[in-house]
Amino acid sequence: MKYGEYGGQYISEILMEAVIELEETFTRLRSDQAFIESFNYYMKQYVGRENPLYYAENLSKKCGGAKIYLKREDLNHTGAHKINNAIGQALIAKSMGKEKVIAETGAGQHGVATATASALLGLQCKVFMGEEDMRRQKLNVFKMELLGTEVVPVKSGSRVLKDATNEALKYWAANIEDTHYIIGSAIGPAPYPEIVKYFQKIIGRETLAQHFEHEGKNPTAIIACVGGGSNAIGMFEPFIDLKDVKLYGIEASGKGLHSGAHACSINGGKIGILHGTKTYLLQDEAGQIEEAYSISAGLDYPGIGPEHSYLNDIGRVKYHPISDAEALEAFDILCKNEGIIPALESAHAVAYGLKLAPQMSSSETIVINLSGRGDKDVETIKEYYDEKN
Amino acid sequence: MRKINTAFENNKKALVSYVMVGDGGFEASLDYARFLIKSGIDLLELGMPFSDPAADGETILNAGLRALKAKTTFKDVIRFAKIIKAETDIPMVVMTYLNPIYQFGFEKACKLLSESGVQGLIIPDLPHEESAEFKLVAELYEMHIIPLIALTTSERRVEQIVKESEGFIYLVAVKGITGTQRPDLKEVTLMSHKIKKYTKTPVVAGFGIKSREDVLEFNKVVDGVVIASRFIDLREAGKMDEIKAIIGFL
């Protein structure tokens, strides 16, 4: 499965048979009524879906212009959209007869989601996490351990998400026969980006119906933050063919696009191949992968899902940068005006919404995907302000 | 320059080794290659460092990081090959991940490497299913894309992969990464037989082969072996005599 020239299966031969098996299983399961029902059951009874599409009246009034709606993925069990995919893929693992799963994690959200799904479905789980991220996200490490997962510290490279992904791939290569790798974002070799989109599209489909209930029409614009891009691709999925709906993906520009400290694969990178897929990447002239930076650990990845690269090139989605400072300001505004503490990732999407809304009319609407809640970020934010003062 | 197939002539078992270009600096890595050649290896693999080497264990990963610290680029690999070509007639192949060669320009790389005496490319993250467009370009410059077979590869895919193979076939002898566990003779034997059902191209086993005993044992079922990580470790430990002894013995 390719998206224009993007995507593909650029992985070592050792992984090929497992990926082919996964592809065959997924193709079978996506039209298997019992599988779909079981996924929907857990989404409703366990994750707590559907979550609201909330009209943020205070925020809308403050901005002036378009009405702002928030899709409340932050209200899911475990506090983010990641659980949708983790449960879906854990169910796939079970269908393949694999008792063990592994995952990579940056901020720890996908790790916690996978640990949760594993506890629920009786799978043995190992999560690979960079040592630096473990330090930044101690609470999530402890949560995973409470859930019965082994967190494996990754000491190679710069000890962050990219390195955790490398190590997870290596471990998978050595344990391919009894282990399924649950990739957390819309990245990796085919069919992963397609699988992740399949389980995350529940976000967009609910939004489409809920918005129609509220407004009797489609939203004017939709905004989602993009690291690897799983919440965004899930949100965009039903809207891609609805050409009157404007779609915005928000990349983290960290300390600025020209600072060398950002995570803008599309706005600041170029096409290359990493972790099995061809897509926009942060890299130097020689094709060595560069470190991504964002205050939000979940956006801190040097690539982007291949379908986003395609949607960018054909102009269907516009990808815009939002800096640390802008995200923090939006974070603060959402806390104070709506009583919602968003994840720093989601605060990037909110920040773009705050820019966009005043340029639109009151008869238009914006949906912002509030992909996660901010409990995990409270310490990071405190550190940021302490350093500043 | 000898062709790759001369390394396997008259049922000779080939010993392949590896140098990470730029590891210890360009000149030092060049000296290491000269040392390996002089000690008697039959085929030389030149490694292009990559920041995210998904198939490599700690030894080669660290060698790559040292080479990157020394600012090694694809141009250095070409220059390296050119120097070796001027000095000896040993067949050479280049091992690189896809992104560095893609950024350099795949066609340009094939052309310049070919002119510098390199006859094959080993690209661990370019499986058969993605290789067609690259093969078409490589062929224009008589550059072989060396296929990799894993112990997990199904017989159906073994057949597809080796059918039109050239140079040699790289049998990844362990389920895992370079330089870690020792391969299992039984598994390697089985896979080697499967491969040989479908091709006459020589089969070389690599990943995890460390000692002269390993080499003797695996050479019974394949046409040659690669020792890479083990020699890098010995080089790092300053035990050049030990490398020489293993190569010389064979």
XYZ file of C-alpha atoms in Angstrom:
639
model
C 0.000 0.000 0.000
C 1.498 3.307 -1.037
C 0.246 6.865 -0.824
C 1.547 8.325 -4.055
C 5.278 7.710 -3.766
C 5.127 7.467 0.042
C 4.875 4.508 2.378
C 6.142 1.076 1.357
C 7.928 -1.691 3.240
C 11.552 -0.677 3.626
C 12.469 -3.175 6.326
C 14.951 -5.978 6.795
C 14.118 -9.333 5.270
C 13.845 -10.808 8.771
C 10.674 -8.776 9.354
C 9.078 -9.354 5.967
C 7.189 -12.569 6.660
C 5.733 -11.127 9.872
C 4.615 -8.010 8.066
C 3.080 -10.102 5.275
C 1.257 -12.217 7.874
C 0.026 -9.035 9.537
C -1.180 -7.705 6.184
C -3.111 -10.910 5.458
C -4.616 -11.017 8.944
C -5.646 -7.378 8.797
C -7.223 -7.771 5.375
C -9.268 -10.678 6.695
C -10.245 -9.045 10.004
C -11.379 -5.721 8.617
C -14.312 -7.457 6.977
C -14.892 -9.922 9.822
C -18.114 -8.948 11.594
C -17.186 -10.659 14.869
C -13.864 -8.811 14.998
C -15.483 -5.460 14.278
C -18.106 -6.065 16.964
C -15.489 -6.989 19.512
C -13.508 -3.806 18.741
C -16.673 -1.703 19.007
C -17.592 -3.410 22.261
C -14.318 -2.407 23.899
C -14.544 1.102 22.465
C -17.943 1.603 24.068
C -17.734 -0.370 27.301
C -14.059 -0.012 28.139
C -12.731 3.161 26.519
C -15.955 5.070 27.174
C -16.820 6.075 23.611
C -18.353 7.914 22.116
C -16.748 10.903 23.738
C -18.340 14.344 23.286
C -17.863 16.860 20.522
C -17.966 19.755 22.912
C -18.916 23.295 21.898
C -16.283 25.457 23.573
C -18.451 28.527 23.990
C -16.104 30.515 26.220
C -13.167 29.902 23.941
C -15.235 30.785 20.856
C -16.396 34.045 22.442
C -12.867 34.928 23.486
C -11.561 34.467 19.942
C -14.494 35.972 18.091
C -15.322 34.515 14.700
C -15.926 30.804 14.120
C -17.568 28.520 16.649
C -14.960 26.174 18.129
C -15.734 22.551 18.914
C -13.397 20.210 20.781
C -13.381 16.481 20.093
C -12.780 15.102 23.553
C -10.328 12.227 23.043
C -8.846 13.377 26.356
C -11.844 11.797 28.082
C -10.995 8.292 26.865
C -9.770 5.699 29.334
C -5.996 6.321 29.737
C -6.489 9.900 28.629
C -5.745 9.972 24.934
C -6.658 8.617 21.504
C -3.813 6.072 21.684
C -6.019 3.484 23.375
C -8.164 3.069 20.215
C -5.262 1.671 18.243
C -3.689 -0.219 21.156
C -6.851 -2.235 21.753
C -7.392 -2.788 18.031
C -3.885 -4.099 17.512
C -3.947 -6.185 20.695
C -7.050 -7.872 19.252
C -5.139 -8.479 16.008
C -2.264 -10.030 17.993
C -4.704 -12.392 19.654
C -6.207 -13.347 16.295
C -2.709 -14.242 15.078
C -2.185 -16.404 18.154
C 0.596 -14.169 19.462
C 0.743 -13.955 23.235
C 3.424 -11.297 23.447
C 3.378 -7.699 22.302
C 5.947 -4.943 22.254
C 5.610 -1.212 21.713
C 7.758 1.892 21.490
C 6.812 4.989 23.385
C 7.976 8.596 23.611
C 5.818 10.504 26.073
C 4.544 7.210 27.394
C 0.938 7.569 26.195
C 1.154 4.772 23.645
C 3.124 2.722 26.169
C 0.434 3.155 28.806
C -2.287 2.410 26.246
C -0.533 -0.780 25.128
C 0.146 -1.822 28.733
C -3.546 -1.267 29.449
C -4.758 -3.232 26.426
C -2.341 -6.027 27.346
C -3.608 -6.223 30.909
C -7.163 -6.273 29.606
C -6.607 -8.941 26.973
C -4.073 -11.089 28.807
C -0.999 -10.371 26.704
C 2.612 -10.171 27.879
C 3.890 -6.682 27.156
C 7.296 -5.029 26.854
C 7.585 -1.322 26.120
C 10.765 0.245 24.753
C 11.399 3.752 25.981
C 14.408 6.043 25.673
C 16.164 6.716 28.957
C 15.785 10.436 28.441
C 12.017 10.049 27.960
C 11.849 7.803 31.028
C 13.364 10.613 33.016
C 10.911 13.158 31.573
C 7.872 10.926 32.040
C 8.479 9.067 35.289
C 4.794 8.834 36.119
C 3.959 7.009 32.892
C 6.833 4.573 33.469
C 5.400 3.760 36.866
C 1.894 3.432 35.428
C 3.076 0.895 32.873
C 4.787 -1.092 35.598
C 1.642 -1.040 37.712
C -0.200 -2.473 34.715
C 2.218 -5.387 34.606
C 4.355 -4.235 31.689
C 8.129 -4.385 31.536
C 9.602 -1.044 30.509
C 12.898 -1.565 28.682
C 15.233 1.454 28.922
C 16.849 2.365 25.598
C 20.370 3.679 25.972
C 21.368 4.058 22.322
C 21.445 7.266 20.305
C 19.877 10.252 21.985
C 17.701 7.921 24.085
C 14.333 9.222 22.843
C 11.409 7.960 20.716
C 13.369 7.362 17.503
C 15.873 5.219 19.381
C 13.099 3.345 21.176
C 11.602 2.565 17.741
C 14.979 1.245 16.515
C 15.307 -0.989 19.552
C 11.730 -2.253 19.300
C 12.363 -3.164 15.642
C 15.529 -5.023 16.620
C 13.831 -6.883 19.417
C 11.009 -7.769 17.055
C 13.477 -9.164 14.523
C 14.833 -11.494 17.187
C 11.404 -12.552 18.500
C 9.311 -12.458 15.392
C 7.638 -15.832 15.863
C 5.670 -15.195 19.033
C 5.602 -11.392 19.235
C 3.446 -8.709 17.634
C 4.804 -5.183 17.433
C 2.081 -2.623 18.207
C 3.254 0.544 16.479
C 1.612 3.553 18.064
C 1.555 6.056 15.266
C 0.604 6.126 11.596
C 4.196 5.317 10.678
C 6.268 2.194 9.959
C 6.090 -0.250 7.061
C 2.811 -1.074 5.324
C 0.296 -2.158 6.573
C 0.919 -0.268 9.841
C -0.131 3.222 8.703
C -3.310 1.699 7.278
C -4.018 -0.329 10.452
C -3.520 2.684 12.693
C -5.816 4.766 10.491
C -8.405 1.987 10.521
C -8.624 1.997 14.330
C -8.322 5.769 14.725
C -10.924 6.683 12.118
C -13.519 6.238 14.863
C -12.511 9.783 15.920
C -13.433 11.322 12.591
C -16.552 9.242 12.049
C -17.991 10.199 15.423
C -17.089 13.813 14.781
C -18.836 13.848 11.411
C -22.099 12.583 12.933
C -21.878 14.686 16.092
C -21.164 17.878 14.192
C -24.140 17.232 11.976
C -26.306 16.813 15.069
C -25.114 20.130 16.490
C -25.032 22.177 13.319
C -26.900 20.317 10.596
C -23.902 20.625 8.291
C -20.222 19.729 7.935
C -17.548 21.636 9.842
C -15.749 24.398 7.957
C -12.328 23.430 9.254
C -10.689 20.641 11.210
C -7.422 20.914 13.111
C -5.274 18.150 14.574
C -1.680 18.022 15.814
C 0.790 15.817 13.951
C 3.824 13.975 15.274
C 3.675 10.617 13.538
C 0.109 11.660 12.840
C -2.243 9.008 14.225
C -4.850 11.245 15.825
C -4.802 13.496 12.757
C -5.223 10.722 10.189
C -8.033 9.215 12.288
C -9.777 12.558 12.496
C -9.272 13.411 8.797
C -10.295 10.016 7.397
C -14.027 10.592 6.725
C -13.432 14.201 5.677
C -10.741 13.674 3.053
C -13.333 13.194 0.321
C -15.522 16.050 1.596
C -13.707 18.750 -0.299
C -15.585 21.645 1.339
C -14.026 20.797 4.733
C -10.644 22.448 5.260
C -8.099 20.228 6.977
C -5.106 21.450 8.980
C -2.273 19.355 10.425
C -0.161 21.108 13.034
C 3.528 20.342 13.360
C 5.580 21.303 16.405
C 8.108 23.979 15.527
C 9.670 23.863 18.995
C 12.027 26.791 19.386
C 11.402 27.873 15.782
C 11.755 26.462 12.279
C 15.203 27.987 11.860
C 16.462 27.176 15.343
C 17.443 23.615 14.478
C 15.235 22.551 17.401
C 11.869 21.554 15.964
C 9.821 18.565 14.834
C 8.477 19.853 11.494
C 9.041 16.971 9.086
C 6.942 18.564 6.348
C 7.729 22.240 6.930
C 11.397 21.658 7.701
C 12.396 18.252 6.348
C 12.764 16.389 3.072
C 11.789 13.046 1.596
C 13.662 9.984 2.807
C 13.336 6.474 4.225
C 13.207 5.582 7.924
C 11.594 2.861 10.039
C 10.201 1.094 7.003
C 8.521 3.971 5.262
C 9.215 6.650 2.684
C 8.073 10.024 3.932
C 9.228 13.510 4.917
C 12.035 13.318 7.491
C 14.308 15.549 9.491
C 17.759 14.793 8.155
C 21.006 16.403 7.176
C 22.427 16.753 3.671
C 23.986 13.287 3.865
C 20.764 11.552 4.840
C 21.606 11.090 8.511
C 18.493 11.400 10.648
C 18.383 14.469 12.870
C 16.944 14.836 16.329
C 13.450 16.198 16.576
C 12.643 18.628 19.338
C 9.397 19.791 20.873
C 8.340 20.612 24.404
C 5.706 17.979 23.756
C 7.346 14.558 23.855
C 4.554 13.028 21.758
C 5.399 15.226 18.747
C 9.109 14.642 19.156
C 9.652 12.298 16.161
C 11.812 13.044 13.086
C 9.255 11.692 10.608
C 5.573 11.838 9.781
C 3.095 9.208 8.640
C 3.443 8.615 4.872
C -0.173 9.448 4.106
C 0.336 12.912 5.568
C 3.251 13.439 3.177
C 0.906 12.536 0.344
C -1.973 14.692 1.602
C 0.474 17.573 1.843
C 1.779 17.131 -1.696
C -1.681 16.967 -3.243
C -2.688 20.000 -1.204
C -5.614 18.332 0.548
C -4.267 19.068 4.035
C -2.336 22.177 4.995
C 0.450 21.603 7.495
C 1.380 24.553 9.681
C 4.002 25.006 12.402
C 3.190 25.991 15.993
C 6.008 26.746 18.440
C 6.512 25.735 22.078
C 5.598 29.258 23.184
C 2.400 29.361 21.110
C 1.346 25.934 22.366
C 1.938 26.941 25.980
C -0.096 30.096 25.543
C -2.968 28.079 24.073
C -2.601 25.569 26.898
C -3.041 28.364 29.393
C -6.046 29.861 27.584
C -7.830 26.512 27.423
C -7.173 25.844 31.120
C -8.419 29.251 32.238
C -11.397 29.616 29.885
C -12.761 26.100 29.611
C -11.373 24.294 32.648
C -9.720 21.738 30.406
C -6.045 20.834 30.805
C -4.995 19.609 27.354
C -1.990 17.480 26.469
C 0.854 19.630 25.151
C 0.479 17.819 21.826
C -3.167 18.853 21.565
C -2.316 22.389 22.723
C -0.540 22.813 19.377
C -3.820 22.194 17.563
C -5.634 24.549 19.945
C -3.049 27.264 19.247
C -3.711 27.103 15.520
C -7.450 27.188 16.206
C -6.992 30.396 18.167
C -5.264 31.933 15.150
C -7.789 30.686 12.637
C -11.098 31.372 14.419
C -10.940 35.188 14.350
C -10.415 35.107 10.570
C -13.687 33.215 10.086
C -17.341 34.177 10.413
C -19.688 33.216 13.246
C -21.646 30.963 10.879
C -18.552 28.817 10.373
C -17.208 26.122 12.675
C -13.827 24.681 13.614
C -13.299 21.252 15.123
C -10.082 20.849 17.110
C -9.060 17.329 18.002
C -8.219 17.391 21.674
C -6.191 14.218 21.350
C -5.205 13.863 24.988
C -5.312 15.290 28.472
C -2.472 17.186 30.074
C -1.974 15.490 33.433
C 1.230 13.920 32.161
C 2.609 17.343 31.165
C 2.042 19.295 34.326
C 5.607 18.748 35.525
C 7.118 19.691 32.145
C 5.126 22.911 32.144
C 6.196 23.732 35.660
C 9.848 23.186 34.678
C 9.387 25.448 31.644
C 8.009 28.313 33.730
C 10.568 27.782 36.507
C 13.374 28.039 33.954
C 11.831 31.143 32.418
C 11.460 32.931 35.753
C 39.796 -6.072 -10.449
C 38.549 -9.601 -9.931
C 34.874 -10.367 -10.313
C 32.870 -11.412 -7.260
C 32.538 -14.972 -8.560
C 36.316 -15.470 -8.487
C 36.072 -15.450 -4.690
C 34.162 -18.735 -4.958
C 36.052 -20.362 -7.858
C 36.969 -24.065 -7.725
C 34.722 -24.645 -4.743
C 36.774 -22.287 -2.656
C 35.047 -21.002 0.474
C 35.109 -17.239 0.583
C 35.935 -15.254 3.685
C 34.209 -11.883 3.615
C 34.997 -9.097 6.028
C 33.846 -5.611 6.648
C 35.248 -2.190 7.266
C 33.149 0.738 8.398
C 34.499 3.563 6.288
C 35.705 6.373 8.535
C 35.785 4.332 11.755
C 38.811 5.747 13.543
C 39.117 8.338 10.758
C 39.343 7.832 7.010
C 43.025 6.908 6.900
C 42.856 4.526 9.854
C 39.872 2.709 8.357
C 41.756 2.477 5.068
C 44.714 0.929 6.870
C 42.370 -1.547 8.528
C 41.012 -2.563 5.107
C 44.572 -3.005 3.814
C 45.339 -5.149 6.845
C 42.300 -7.373 6.218
C 43.181 -7.750 2.544
C 46.803 -8.536 3.295
C 45.736 -11.083 5.893
C 43.900 -12.906 3.131
C 40.175 -12.118 2.985
C 38.489 -12.851 -0.351
C 35.867 -10.132 -0.525
C 35.623 -6.747 1.155
C 32.457 -5.090 2.379
C 32.631 -1.331 2.790
C 30.181 0.018 5.343
C 28.537 3.407 4.952
C 27.578 4.674 8.431
C 23.956 5.511 9.207
C 22.444 7.192 12.241
C 19.696 4.564 12.626
C 21.054 1.148 11.607
C 18.061 -1.101 12.263
C 19.835 -4.384 11.434
C 22.980 -3.814 13.454
C 24.021 -4.761 16.952
C 26.062 -2.623 19.261
C 29.465 -3.222 17.645
C 28.576 -1.989 14.163
C 26.230 0.648 15.557
C 29.093 2.125 17.563
C 31.522 1.811 14.663
C 28.993 3.794 12.618
C 28.674 6.463 15.275
C 32.475 6.831 15.373
C 32.525 7.129 11.596
C 29.781 9.753 11.669
C 31.678 11.695 14.294
C 34.574 11.704 11.820
C 32.097 13.265 9.320
C 32.084 10.320 6.952
C 29.805 10.723 3.924
C 28.968 8.752 0.826
C 31.720 10.569 -1.056
C 34.238 9.083 1.362
C 32.986 5.580 0.608
C 33.543 6.201 -3.107
C 36.994 7.653 -2.510
C 37.821 4.697 -0.249
C 36.840 2.177 -2.925
C 38.852 4.049 -5.532
C 42.004 3.849 -3.394
C 41.547 0.123 -2.713
C 40.896 -0.496 -6.385
C 44.177 1.198 -7.287
C 46.096 -0.948 -4.820
C 44.572 -4.420 -5.135
C 42.177 -6.482 -7.203
C 39.922 -7.627 -4.351
C 36.193 -7.628 -5.160
C 34.236 -5.072 -3.160
C 30.638 -4.508 -2.193
C 29.108 -1.608 -0.270
C 26.738 -2.060 2.632
C 24.475 0.917 3.214
C 21.017 1.627 4.513
C 18.678 3.069 1.947
C 18.419 6.667 3.138
C 22.071 7.749 2.785
C 22.341 6.343 -0.751
C 18.915 7.736 -1.652
C 19.934 11.216 -0.534
C 23.233 10.989 -2.387
C 21.302 9.982 -5.487
C 20.943 6.277 -6.194
C 21.927 6.420 -9.841
C 24.883 8.704 -9.212
C 26.025 6.352 -6.436
C 25.814 3.299 -8.711
C 27.756 5.049 -11.423
C 30.545 6.381 -9.195
C 30.847 3.209 -7.120
C 30.991 1.091 -10.226
C 33.792 3.241 -11.608
C 35.565 2.776 -8.270
C 35.530 -1.002 -8.456
C 32.468 -1.755 -6.354
C 30.379 -4.593 -7.784
C 27.502 -4.943 -5.394
C 25.243 -3.212 -2.898
C 23.919 -4.748 0.295
C 20.955 -2.693 1.488
C 19.431 -4.247 4.596
C 16.273 -2.150 4.495
C 15.541 -2.806 0.826
C 13.621 -6.090 0.688
C 12.816 -7.870 -2.551
C 9.319 -6.358 -2.731
C 10.714 -2.814 -2.952
C 13.810 -3.527 -5.019
C 12.567 -3.566 -8.635
C 13.019 0.119 -9.446
C 16.457 0.146 -7.811
C 17.573 -2.977 -9.674
C 16.694 -1.417 -13.013
C 19.009 1.493 -12.280
C 21.779 -0.626 -10.741
C 21.883 -2.902 -13.783
C 22.804 0.018 -16.016
C 26.100 0.222 -14.119
C 26.658 -3.526 -13.676
C 25.955 -3.129 -9.981
C 24.464 -6.188 -8.290
C 21.906 -5.745 -5.577
C 22.871 -8.539 -3.207
C 19.709 -10.219 -1.946
C 19.326 -11.013 1.733
C 17.564 -14.139 2.927
C 16.534 -14.567 6.564
C 15.920 -17.786 8.444
C 12.275 -16.737 8.570
C 11.946 -16.308 4.796
C 9.303 -18.642 3.359
C 10.260 -21.021 0.581
C 7.842 -19.260 -1.755
C 9.713 -15.997 -1.262
C 13.163 -17.667 -1.296
C 12.352 -18.788 -4.815
C 11.251 -15.306 -5.922
C 14.212 -13.600 -4.289
C 17.060 -15.801 -5.504
C 15.712 -16.579 -8.979
C 17.562 -13.792 -10.733
C 20.223 -13.217 -8.100
C 23.726 -12.114 -8.986
C 26.997 -11.814 -7.093
C 26.148 -13.766 -3.990
C 23.261 -14.326 -1.629
C 23.580 -13.002 1.887
C 22.065 -15.491 4.298
C 21.276 -13.733 7.559
C 22.191 -16.614 9.823
C 20.481 -15.508 13.044
C 17.057 -14.260 13.963
C 18.184 -10.885 15.107
C 20.885 -8.336 14.525
C 24.581 -8.342 13.663
C 27.234 -9.510 16.072
C 25.039 -11.003 18.761
C 24.065 -14.651 19.160
C 25.748 -17.584 17.433
C 23.854 -19.037 14.483
C 22.365 -22.500 14.663
C 24.010 -24.889 12.195
C 20.871 -26.897 11.614
C 18.779 -23.872 10.702
C 21.475 -22.462 8.436
C 21.841 -25.834 6.706
C 18.129 -26.068 6.051
C 17.942 -22.591 4.617
C 21.066 -23.016 2.516
C 19.537 -26.140 0.960
C 16.316 -24.290 0.236
C 18.217 -21.494 -1.489
C 20.316 -23.886 -3.522
C 17.196 -25.557 -4.876
C 16.499 -22.393 -6.845
C 19.859 -20.891 -7.754
C 23.523 -21.519 -8.462
C 24.528 -18.150 -7.018
C 26.940 -18.653 -4.075
C 25.487 -18.379 -0.572
C 27.363 -16.457 2.100
C 26.296 -16.625 5.741
C 26.730 -13.657 8.037
C 25.591 -12.210 11.402
C 27.047 -13.779 14.552
C 29.943 -15.759 13.045
C 32.960 -15.246 15.258
C 35.618 -17.940 15.406
C 37.599 -20.237 13.111
C 35.498 -23.110 14.484
C 32.329 -21.277 13.382
C 33.785 -20.707 9.950
C 34.805 -24.314 9.444
C 31.443 -25.530 10.625
C 29.304 -23.192 8.514
C 31.476 -23.520 5.427
C 30.279 -27.116 5.209
C 26.849 -25.847 4.214
C 27.464 -22.471 2.567
C 29.969 -21.040 0.093
C 31.468 -18.503 2.404
C 30.985 -16.523 5.594
C 31.162 -12.934 6.768
C 33.046 -11.965 9.896
C 32.437 -8.324 10.691
C 31.528 -7.453 14.295
C 33.998 -9.891 15.834
C 36.920 -8.355 13.946
C 35.784 -4.842 14.818
C 35.745 -5.837 18.491
C 39.230 -7.322 18.186
C 40.462 -4.232 16.377
C 39.033 -2.035 19.140
C 40.810 -4.206 21.695
C 44.061 -3.900 19.745
C 44.208 -7.632 19.078
C 45.178 -7.440 15.413
C 47.209 -10.642 15.661
C 44.122 -12.548 16.573
C 42.309 -11.302 13.450
C 45.302 -12.241 11.366
C 45.431 -15.689 12.940
C 41.768 -16.406 12.185
C 42.047 -15.242 8.570
C 45.433 -16.908 8.057
C 44.209 -20.195 9.430
C 41.466 -20.282 6.849
